[in-house]
């Protein structure tokens, strides 16, 4: 199957065309035709007969474990990856390693500034490696093996990761630590503001973007001078394990990053005992709130997203808008924190074939090319039960989907559901808190709510947006500036697209991605995000004098 998927995705490889550098010349000529020098697995060959093994990394060494978590292939149920998970009894090396990093970090504007240049060079080499078709294909296929999505979607993740690294080549890392000065009150006094690392930090990331999320946050932490301990969901950690090996190949000092595979309980023990100065958590709101309490607020969060899209009154380009809605709701089987969870349709759009087109587009998706696939955090039964609960609401109806996928070997611990949309009247959504909570429950799969509002019901839409708890992404699909102004001015989502081409997913590397409305909110992708999440402000006031001529000891004050 995977070879067939790759052939269908060959056109995506044009994303990776790039000129080689001198760094890559020897690699290309001596190794590319035979093997990838950093890789310890072959994505094509991982199977029940040839299982891969994932290790942890601490204090400069790769380590195994006596405790193996053997993963099921999400497409056929074979035991295909053995993850050497650290047990609670084995956490001490990780705690000691974090403790070796001082609070002022591995580098800062006053200490080891040459390391800013080192990380510019590492980013350059890593970006060039990902530009090689064989390397980009390796990571694309590896992502597909553990978090099944279409070749184009997986290749897009590799592409965004590469472009991020390109953005921080050369001097760009040290520019992140740019300071400012303000004149003082008297001669010889100046105040300087610096971006300062936290020192020992931890990063916890989810399954749905096995490369992009952990790599972008990891590099941001390193750029600013921190020493991170990285934990990725074990279901997909093989991807980041291989990326760690690539980074070492590109010059990453082995002492700078630790990488752990463990269950949540073990990681929680490390967090409590190591007491990291800052933790970045991307994942569920329930776990995020627990960690915020455990860590006494020393945390940044990019948690769940029940993301909305509002179609404005100006109807145009119905085919295009329908296509974007399908991509937002169902690409990666809806397993994006930015996936379109709720679609507010103005009555003018209801007079068009928008919903029928959306149904047709959803119907094109099939397991064979992974445009629809396994859902890794919800079972089929759980999603069907949620749908049936929604259909008990007066006036609700199934627009399309709602049936389990057929003719597959996806193991029952995962979900397999057709792309699904349920219509619920907006008046019913807002009738009481219990109904509202049911309708806005996030289903991390190919599932969305659709509702309609009339021209005088925009206040109802804004009320629905105000009641939501997660404020990650959103879209206002309209070219009417007054309408856009009204919706954006009365909402809060951190990454909001406005205009006819507005979407909720597919953020490129050139803009901020993250929630708003919560002081703990984390960003990703941009210099502003890196500085916010991975550094704090330190003010140094220089006061050299001279002492005023004729100065005398004044009375006490």
Coordinates of C-alpha atoms in Angstrom, one line a residue:
X1 CA 0.0 0.0 0.0
X2 CA 2.7 2.5 1.0
X3 CA 4.6 2.1 -2.3
X4 CA 1.3 2.9 -4.1
X5 CA 0.7 5.9 -1.9
X6 CA 4.1 7.2 -2.7
X7 CA 3.6 6.9 -6.4
X8 CA 0.4 8.9 -6.1
X9 CA 2.2 11.6 -4.2
X10 CA 5.1 12.0 -6.6
X11 CA 3.9 15.4 -7.7
X12 CA 4.3 16.7 -4.1
X13 CA 8.0 16.1 -4.4
X14 CA 8.4 19.2 -6.4
X15 CA 8.0 21.0 -3.1
X16 CA 11.5 19.8 -2.2
X17 CA 13.5 20.9 -5.2
X18 CA 16.5 23.0 -4.0
X19 CA 20.1 23.7 -4.9
X20 CA 22.6 21.6 -3.0
X21 CA 25.3 23.2 -0.9
X22 CA 28.9 22.2 -0.4
X23 CA 27.8 20.6 2.9
X24 CA 25.7 18.2 1.0
X25 CA 28.1 17.4 -1.8
X26 CA 29.9 14.5 -0.2
X27 CA 26.7 13.2 1.3
X28 CA 25.0 13.2 -2.1
X29 CA 27.8 11.5 -4.0
X30 CA 28.9 8.9 -1.4
X31 CA 25.7 7.9 0.5
X32 CA 22.5 9.1 -1.1
X33 CA 22.3 6.3 -3.6
X34 CA 22.8 3.6 -0.9
X35 CA 21.4 4.8 2.4
X36 CA 20.6 7.8 4.6
X37 CA 23.5 8.1 7.0
X38 CA 21.6 9.1 10.1
X39 CA 18.6 6.8 9.6
X40 CA 18.3 3.5 11.6
X41 CA 15.0 2.4 10.0
X42 CA 13.5 2.0 6.6
X43 CA 9.9 3.3 6.5
X44 CA 9.1 0.8 3.7
X45 CA 10.2 -2.2 5.6
X46 CA 8.7 -1.6 9.1
X47 CA 6.2 -4.4 9.7
X48 CA 5.3 -7.2 12.0
X49 CA 8.0 -9.3 10.4
X50 CA 10.6 -6.5 10.7
X51 CA 9.6 -4.3 13.7
X52 CA 11.4 -1.0 14.3
X53 CA 12.8 0.0 17.7
X54 CA 12.6 3.4 19.2
X55 CA 15.1 4.5 21.9
X56 CA 15.5 7.4 24.3
X57 CA 18.4 9.7 24.5
X58 CA 19.9 11.2 27.7
X59 CA 23.3 12.7 28.7
X60 CA 24.7 12.2 25.2
X61 CA 23.7 8.5 24.8
X62 CA 21.0 6.5 23.2
X63 CA 19.4 4.1 25.7
X64 CA 17.0 1.2 25.6
X65 CA 14.7 -0.2 28.3
X66 CA 13.5 -3.4 29.7
X67 CA 10.0 -2.1 29.2
X68 CA 8.7 -2.1 25.6
X69 CA 5.5 -0.6 24.4
X70 CA 4.7 -2.5 21.2
X71 CA 2.6 -0.4 18.8
X72 CA -0.1 -1.6 16.4
X73 CA 0.1 -0.6 12.8
X74 CA -2.9 1.8 12.5
X75 CA -3.8 0.3 9.1
X76 CA -3.5 -3.4 9.6
X77 CA -3.1 -4.1 13.4
X78 CA 0.4 -5.7 13.1
X79 CA 2.8 -5.2 16.0
X80 CA 5.2 -3.1 14.0
X81 CA 7.2 -0.7 16.3
X82 CA 8.7 -1.4 19.7
X83 CA 9.2 1.7 21.9
X84 CA 11.7 1.4 24.7
X85 CA 9.7 3.3 27.3
X86 CA 11.5 4.6 30.4
X87 CA 9.8 3.4 33.6
X88 CA 9.4 5.5 36.8
X89 CA 12.5 3.7 38.3
X90 CA 14.6 4.9 35.4
X91 CA 13.9 8.7 35.4
X92 CA 16.9 9.8 37.5
X93 CA 19.3 10.3 34.6
X94 CA 16.8 12.6 32.9
X95 CA 16.3 14.6 36.2
X96 CA 20.1 14.8 36.7
X97 CA 20.6 15.9 33.1
X98 CA 18.1 18.8 33.4
X99 CA 19.7 19.8 36.8
X100 CA 23.1 20.2 35.1
X101 CA 21.7 23.2 33.1
X102 CA 21.8 26.5 35.1
X103 CA 18.9 28.9 35.2
X104 CA 20.7 31.3 33.0
X105 CA 20.8 28.7 30.2
X106 CA 23.4 27.1 28.0
X107 CA 23.9 30.5 26.3
X108 CA 22.6 34.0 26.6
X109 CA 23.6 37.5 25.4
X110 CA 26.5 37.6 28.0
X111 CA 27.5 33.9 27.9
X112 CA 28.8 31.8 25.0
X113 CA 27.2 34.0 22.3
X114 CA 29.0 31.9 19.6
X115 CA 26.3 29.3 20.2
X116 CA 23.8 31.6 18.5
X117 CA 25.9 31.2 15.4
X118 CA 26.2 27.4 16.0
X119 CA 22.5 27.0 15.8
X120 CA 22.3 29.1 12.7
X121 CA 24.7 26.7 11.1
X122 CA 22.8 23.6 12.4
X123 CA 19.6 25.0 11.0
X124 CA 21.3 25.6 7.6
X125 CA 22.5 22.0 7.4
X126 CA 19.3 20.5 8.6
X127 CA 17.2 22.5 6.1
X128 CA 19.5 21.4 3.3
X129 CA 19.1 17.8 4.4
X130 CA 15.3 18.1 4.3
X131 CA 15.6 19.6 0.8
X132 CA 17.1 16.3 -0.5
X133 CA 14.2 14.3 -2.1
X134 CA 15.4 11.1 -0.5
X135 CA 15.4 12.6 3.0
X136 CA 12.1 14.5 2.6
X137 CA 10.5 11.3 1.2
X138 CA 11.9 9.3 4.2
X139 CA 10.2 11.6 6.7
X140 CA 7.0 11.8 4.7
X141 CA 6.7 8.1 4.5
X142 CA 7.6 7.6 8.2
X143 CA 4.9 10.1 9.2
X144 CA 2.4 8.1 7.0
X145 CA 3.3 4.9 8.8
X146 CA 2.5 6.2 12.3
X147 CA -0.1 9.0 11.7
X148 CA -1.7 7.9 8.4
X149 CA -2.5 10.9 6.2
X150 CA -2.2 11.4 2.5
X151 CA 1.2 11.8 0.9
X152 CA 0.5 15.4 0.2
X153 CA -0.5 16.2 3.7
X154 CA 2.6 14.4 5.2
X155 CA 4.9 16.0 2.6
X156 CA 3.4 19.4 3.6
X157 CA 4.5 18.9 7.2
X158 CA 8.0 18.1 6.1
X159 CA 8.0 21.1 3.8
X160 CA 6.8 23.6 6.5
X161 CA 9.5 22.1 8.9
X162 CA 12.2 22.7 6.3
X163 CA 11.1 26.3 5.6
X164 CA 11.1 27.0 9.3
X165 CA 14.7 25.9 9.5
X166 CA 15.6 28.0 6.5
X167 CA 14.1 31.0 8.2
X168 CA 16.6 30.6 11.1
X169 CA 19.8 30.1 9.2
X170 CA 22.9 32.4 9.5
X171 CA 22.4 35.3 11.7
X172 CA 18.7 34.9 12.3
X173 CA 19.1 33.0 15.5
X174 CA 21.1 35.7 17.2
X175 CA 18.6 38.3 15.9
X176 CA 16.1 36.5 18.2
X177 CA 18.1 37.8 21.2
X178 CA 18.1 41.4 20.0
X179 CA 18.1 43.8 22.9
X180 CA 17.1 47.5 23.3
X181 CA 18.4 50.4 25.3
X182 CA 16.7 53.4 27.0
X183 CA 18.5 56.5 28.1
X184 CA 18.7 56.9 31.9
X185 CA 18.1 59.8 34.3
X186 CA 21.7 60.9 34.4
X187 CA 25.1 60.6 32.7
X188 CA 26.3 57.0 32.7
X189 CA 22.9 55.4 33.2
X190 CA 21.2 53.3 30.6
X191 CA 18.6 50.5 30.9
X192 CA 18.9 47.5 28.5
X193 CA 16.2 44.9 27.9
X194 CA 17.4 41.4 27.0
X195 CA 15.7 38.2 26.0
X196 CA 16.8 35.6 28.6
X197 CA 16.5 31.8 28.5
X198 CA 14.8 29.8 31.2
X199 CA 17.5 27.1 31.4
X200 CA 16.1 23.6 32.0
X201 CA 12.8 23.2 30.1
X202 CA 10.5 20.4 28.9
X203 CA 8.4 19.9 25.8
X204 CA 5.4 17.6 25.5
X205 CA 3.8 17.2 22.1
X206 CA 1.0 15.1 20.5
X207 CA 0.7 12.5 17.8
X208 CA -1.0 14.5 15.0
X209 CA 2.1 16.4 13.6
X210 CA 4.9 14.0 14.6
X211 CA 7.6 16.2 13.0
X212 CA 6.5 19.8 12.7
X213 CA 5.2 20.6 16.2
X214 CA 8.1 19.0 18.2
X215 CA 10.8 20.1 15.8
X216 CA 9.7 23.8 15.7
X217 CA 9.3 24.0 19.5
X218 CA 12.5 22.1 20.1
X219 CA 14.6 24.4 17.9
X220 CA 12.9 27.5 19.4
X221 CA 13.9 26.4 22.8
X222 CA 17.5 25.7 21.7
X223 CA 17.8 29.0 19.8
X224 CA 17.1 31.0 23.0
X225 CA 19.7 29.1 25.1
X226 CA 17.5 26.5 26.9
X227 CA 18.2 22.8 27.5
X228 CA 15.1 20.8 26.6
X229 CA 13.8 17.4 27.5
X230 CA 11.5 16.4 24.7
X231 CA 8.6 13.9 25.0
X232 CA 6.5 13.0 21.9
X233 CA 3.5 10.8 22.0
X234 CA 4.9 7.2 21.8
X235 CA 2.6 6.3 19.0
X236 CA 4.6 8.6 16.7
X237 CA 7.9 9.2 18.5
X238 CA 9.9 7.2 15.9
X239 CA 9.7 10.3 13.6
X240 CA 11.3 12.6 16.1
X241 CA 13.8 10.0 17.1
X242 CA 15.0 9.9 13.5
X243 CA 15.0 13.7 13.4
X244 CA 17.2 13.8 16.5
X245 CA 19.7 11.6 14.7
X246 CA 19.6 14.0 11.7
X247 CA 20.3 16.9 14.0
X248 CA 23.2 15.2 15.6
X249 CA 24.5 14.5 12.1
X250 CA 24.2 18.2 11.4
X251 CA 26.2 19.2 14.4
X252 CA 23.7 19.4 17.3
X253 CA 25.8 19.0 20.5
X254 CA 24.7 15.7 22.1
X255 CA 24.5 17.3 25.6
X256 CA 22.0 19.9 24.5
X257 CA 18.8 17.8 24.2
X258 CA 17.4 14.8 26.0
X259 CA 14.6 12.7 24.4
X260 CA 12.4 10.4 26.4
X261 CA 9.8 7.8 25.6
X262 CA 7.5 7.1 28.5
X263 CA 3.9 6.9 29.6
X264 CA 2.1 10.0 31.0
X265 CA 2.5 8.9 34.6
X266 CA 6.3 8.6 34.3
X267 CA 6.6 12.0 32.5
X268 CA 4.5 13.6 35.2
X269 CA 7.0 12.2 37.8
X270 CA 9.9 13.8 36.0
X271 CA 8.1 17.2 35.7
X272 CA 7.4 17.2 39.5
X273 CA 10.9 16.1 40.5
X274 CA 13.0 17.9 38.0
X275 CA 11.0 21.1 38.4
X276 CA 11.8 22.5 34.9
X277 CA 11.7 26.3 34.7
X278 CA 9.2 26.2 31.8
X279 CA 7.2 23.5 30.0
X280 CA 5.6 23.7 26.6
X281 CA 2.5 21.4 26.3
X282 CA 0.6 20.8 23.2
X283 CA -2.4 18.5 23.6
X284 CA -5.7 18.0 25.4
X285 CA -7.3 20.7 27.6
X286 CA -7.8 18.2 30.4
X287 CA -4.1 17.3 30.7
X288 CA -3.2 21.0 30.1
X289 CA -5.2 22.1 33.1
X290 CA -3.7 19.3 35.3
X291 CA -0.2 20.3 34.4
X292 CA -0.8 24.0 35.0
X293 CA -1.7 23.1 38.6
X294 CA 1.2 20.6 39.0
X295 CA 3.7 23.0 37.6
X296 CA 2.4 26.1 39.5
X297 CA 1.8 28.0 36.3
X298 CA 5.3 27.6 34.8
X299 CA 3.8 26.4 31.5
X300 CA 2.8 27.5 28.0
X301 CA -0.2 25.8 26.4
X302 CA -1.4 25.1 22.9
X303 CA -4.4 22.9 23.8
X304 CA -7.6 21.8 22.2
X305 CA -9.2 23.7 19.4
X306 CA -13.0 23.6 18.7
X307 CA -12.4 25.8 15.6
X308 CA -15.1 27.7 13.8
X309 CA -15.7 29.2 10.4
X310 CA -18.3 31.9 9.6
X311 CA -19.5 32.3 6.0
X312 CA -20.6 35.9 5.5
X313 CA -23.5 37.3 3.5
X314 CA -21.5 37.9 0.3
X315 CA -21.7 34.7 -1.7
X316 CA -19.0 34.1 -4.3
X317 CA -16.8 31.3 -5.6
X318 CA -18.9 28.5 -4.2
X319 CA -16.7 25.7 -5.6
X320 CA -13.6 27.2 -4.0
X321 CA -15.2 27.8 -0.6
X322 CA -16.6 24.3 -0.6
X323 CA -13.2 22.8 -1.3
X324 CA -11.6 24.8 1.5
X325 CA -14.3 23.7 3.9
X326 CA -13.7 20.0 3.0
X327 CA -9.9 20.4 3.5
X328 CA -10.4 22.2 6.8
X329 CA -12.8 19.6 8.2
X330 CA -11.5 16.3 6.8
X331 CA -7.8 16.5 5.7
X332 CA -5.7 14.3 8.0
X333 CA -9.1 12.7 8.9
X334 CA -9.9 15.8 10.9
X335 CA -7.0 15.2 13.3
X336 CA -5.7 18.7 13.4
X337 CA -6.0 21.0 16.3
X338 CA -7.0 23.6 13.7
X339 CA -9.6 21.5 12.0
X340 CA -12.9 23.1 11.2
X341 CA -15.3 21.9 13.9
X342 CA -18.2 24.2 13.4
X343 CA -19.5 25.9 10.2
X344 CA -21.8 28.8 10.5
X345 CA -23.6 29.3 7.1
X346 CA -25.3 32.5 6.2
X347 CA -28.8 32.0 4.7
X348 CA -27.5 33.4 1.4
X349 CA -25.1 30.4 1.1
X350 CA -28.0 28.0 1.8
X351 CA -29.5 29.0 -1.5
X352 CA -26.4 27.7 -3.3
X353 CA -25.3 24.1 -3.8
X354 CA -22.6 24.6 -1.1
X355 CA -23.6 21.8 1.2
X356 CA -24.2 19.3 -1.7
X357 CA -20.8 20.1 -3.0
X358 CA -19.3 19.6 0.4
X359 CA -21.0 16.2 0.6
X360 CA -19.6 15.3 -2.9
X361 CA -16.1 16.4 -1.9
X362 CA -16.2 14.4 1.3
X363 CA -17.4 11.4 -0.7
X364 CA -14.2 11.5 -2.8
X365 CA -12.1 10.6 0.2
X366 CA -11.0 7.0 0.5
X367 CA -8.7 4.9 2.6
X368 CA -6.7 3.7 -0.4
X369 CA -4.9 7.1 -0.6
X370 CA -5.3 8.0 3.1
X371 CA -7.4 11.0 2.3
X372 CA -9.5 9.4 5.0
X373 CA -8.0 7.1 7.6
X374 CA -7.6 5.9 11.1
X375 CA -8.6 8.1 14.0
X376 CA -6.0 7.6 16.7
X377 CA -7.8 9.1 19.8
X378 CA -11.5 8.2 19.3
X379 CA -13.0 4.8 18.5
X380 CA -15.7 4.4 15.8
X381 CA -18.2 3.6 18.5
X382 CA -17.4 6.8 20.4
X383 CA -17.9 9.0 17.3
X384 CA -21.1 7.2 16.3
X385 CA -22.5 7.6 19.8
X386 CA -21.7 11.3 19.8
X387 CA -23.5 11.7 16.4
X388 CA -26.6 9.9 17.8
X389 CA -26.6 12.1 20.8
X390 CA -26.6 15.2 18.5
X391 CA -29.4 13.8 16.4
X392 CA -31.6 13.8 19.5
X393 CA -31.6 17.6 19.5
X394 CA -34.8 19.0 17.9
X395 CA -34.4 20.0 14.3
X396 CA -31.0 18.3 13.9
X397 CA -30.2 16.0 11.0
X398 CA -27.3 14.1 9.4
X399 CA -26.1 15.9 6.3
X400 CA -23.7 13.1 5.2
X401 CA -21.4 10.4 6.5
X402 CA -22.0 8.9 9.9
X403 CA -21.2 5.3 8.9
X404 CA -18.1 3.3 9.8
X405 CA -15.6 2.7 7.0
X406 CA -15.9 -0.6 5.2
X407 CA -13.4 -3.2 3.9
X408 CA -10.4 -2.3 6.1
X409 CA -8.1 -3.8 8.7
X410 CA -7.9 -0.8 11.0
X411 CA -7.6 -2.2 14.6
X412 CA -10.6 -1.6 16.8
X413 CA -8.7 0.6 19.3
X414 CA -8.8 3.2 16.6
X415 CA -11.7 4.9 14.8
X416 CA -12.7 4.5 11.2
X417 CA -15.6 6.8 10.2
X418 CA -16.7 8.4 7.0
X419 CA -16.4 12.2 6.8
X420 CA -19.4 13.3 8.8
X421 CA -21.5 16.5 9.1
X422 CA -24.4 17.0 11.5
X423 CA -26.8 20.0 11.2
X424 CA -28.0 21.6 14.4
X425 CA -30.3 24.7 14.4
X426 CA -28.6 27.7 15.9
X427 CA -31.5 28.4 18.3
X428 CA -31.2 24.9 19.7
X429 CA -27.4 25.2 20.1
X430 CA -27.9 28.2 22.4
X431 CA -31.0 26.9 24.2
X432 CA -29.2 25.7 27.3
X433 CA -25.7 25.0 28.6
X434 CA -26.0 21.2 28.4
X435 CA -26.9 21.3 24.7
X436 CA -24.2 23.8 24.0
X437 CA -21.6 21.6 25.7
X438 CA -22.7 18.6 23.7
X439 CA -22.6 20.5 20.4
X440 CA -19.1 22.0 21.1
X441 CA -17.5 18.8 22.3
X442 CA -14.3 18.4 20.3
X443 CA -14.2 15.2 18.3
X444 CA -10.7 14.8 17.1
X445 CA -11.7 13.1 13.8
X446 CA -13.6 13.6 10.6
X447 CA -16.6 15.3 12.2
X448 CA -18.1 18.7 12.1
X449 CA -21.2 20.7 13.1
X450 CA -23.1 22.8 10.5
X451 CA -25.6 25.5 11.4
X452 CA -27.4 28.3 9.6
X453 CA -28.0 31.9 10.6
X454 CA -30.3 34.5 9.0
X455 CA -29.3 38.1 8.3
X456 CA -30.5 39.4 11.6
X457 CA -29.0 36.5 13.6
X458 CA -25.4 37.5 13.7
X459 CA -25.7 38.3 17.4
X460 CA -26.5 34.6 18.0
X461 CA -23.4 33.6 16.1
X462 CA -21.3 36.0 18.2
X463 CA -22.8 34.6 21.3
X464 CA -22.0 31.1 20.3
X465 CA -18.3 32.2 19.7
X466 CA -18.1 34.0 23.0
X467 CA -19.2 30.9 24.9
X468 CA -16.4 28.7 23.5
X469 CA -13.5 27.7 25.7
X470 CA -10.8 27.0 23.2
X471 CA -9.7 29.8 21.0
X472 CA -7.1 28.5 18.5
X473 CA -8.0 29.0 14.9
X474 CA -11.0 30.5 13.0
X475 CA -12.1 31.9 9.6
X476 CA -14.4 34.6 8.5
X477 CA -15.1 33.9 4.8
X478 CA -16.2 37.2 3.4
X479 CA -14.8 40.2 1.4
X480 CA -17.2 42.5 3.2
X481 CA -15.0 44.7 5.5
X482 CA -17.8 45.8 7.7
X483 CA -18.9 42.2 8.3
X484 CA -15.3 41.1 8.9
X485 CA -14.8 43.9 11.4
X486 CA -17.9 42.9 13.3
X487 CA -16.9 39.3 13.7
X488 CA -13.2 39.8 14.4
X489 CA -14.0 42.6 16.8
X490 CA -16.3 40.3 18.8
X491 CA -14.1 37.1 18.9
X492 CA -10.7 36.1 20.2
X493 CA -9.2 33.2 18.3
X494 CA -5.4 33.5 18.1
X495 CA -5.0 32.6 14.4
X496 CA -7.9 34.0 12.4
X497 CA -8.1 34.1 8.6
X498 CA -10.4 36.7 7.1
X499 CA -11.4 37.1 3.5
X500 CA -12.8 35.0 0.7
X501 CA -9.9 32.5 1.0
X502 CA -10.2 32.2 4.8
X503 CA -9.5 28.8 6.2
X504 CA -8.8 27.3 9.6
X505 CA -6.0 24.8 8.7
X506 CA -2.8 24.8 6.7
X507 CA -0.8 27.5 8.5
X508 CA 2.5 28.1 6.6
X509 CA 5.7 28.8 8.5
X510 CA 5.5 32.5 8.0
X511 CA 2.9 33.4 10.5
X512 CA 2.0 32.9 14.2
X513 CA 0.0 29.8 15.1
X514 CA -1.4 29.6 18.6
X515 CA -4.4 30.4 20.8
X516 CA -5.4 33.7 22.3
X517 CA -7.4 34.8 25.3
X518 CA -5.3 32.9 27.8
X519 CA -2.0 34.3 29.3
X520 CA -0.6 30.7 29.2
X521 CA -1.1 30.5 25.4
X522 CA 1.8 29.3 23.3
X523 CA 2.7 30.3 19.8
X524 CA 4.7 28.5 17.2
X525 CA 6.6 29.3 13.9
X526 CA 7.6 32.9 14.1
X527 CA 10.3 35.0 15.9
X528 CA 7.6 36.5 18.1
X529 CA 6.4 33.0 19.1
X530 CA 9.9 31.8 19.9
X531 CA 10.6 34.8 22.0
X532 CA 7.3 34.6 23.9
X533 CA 7.5 30.9 24.7
X534 CA 11.2 30.3 25.1
X535 CA 12.6 33.4 26.7
X536 CA 11.7 35.9 29.3
X537 CA 12.6 39.6 29.7
X538 CA 15.6 40.6 31.7
X539 CA 16.5 44.3 32.4
X540 CA 20.0 45.4 33.1
X541 CA 20.5 49.0 34.2
X542 CA 24.0 50.2 33.7
X543 CA 25.0 53.1 36.0
X544 CA 28.7 53.9 35.6
X545 CA 28.7 57.4 36.8
X546 CA 30.5 59.8 37.1
X547 CA 29.4 60.8 40.6
X548 CA 28.3 64.5 40.5
X549 CA 31.1 67.0 41.3
X550 CA 30.8 68.2 44.8
X551 CA 28.6 65.4 46.0
X552 CA 28.0 65.3 49.7
X553 CA 26.3 62.7 51.9
X554 CA 22.6 63.6 52.0
X555 CA 20.3 63.2 55.0
X556 CA 18.4 59.8 55.3
X557 CA 15.1 59.5 53.4

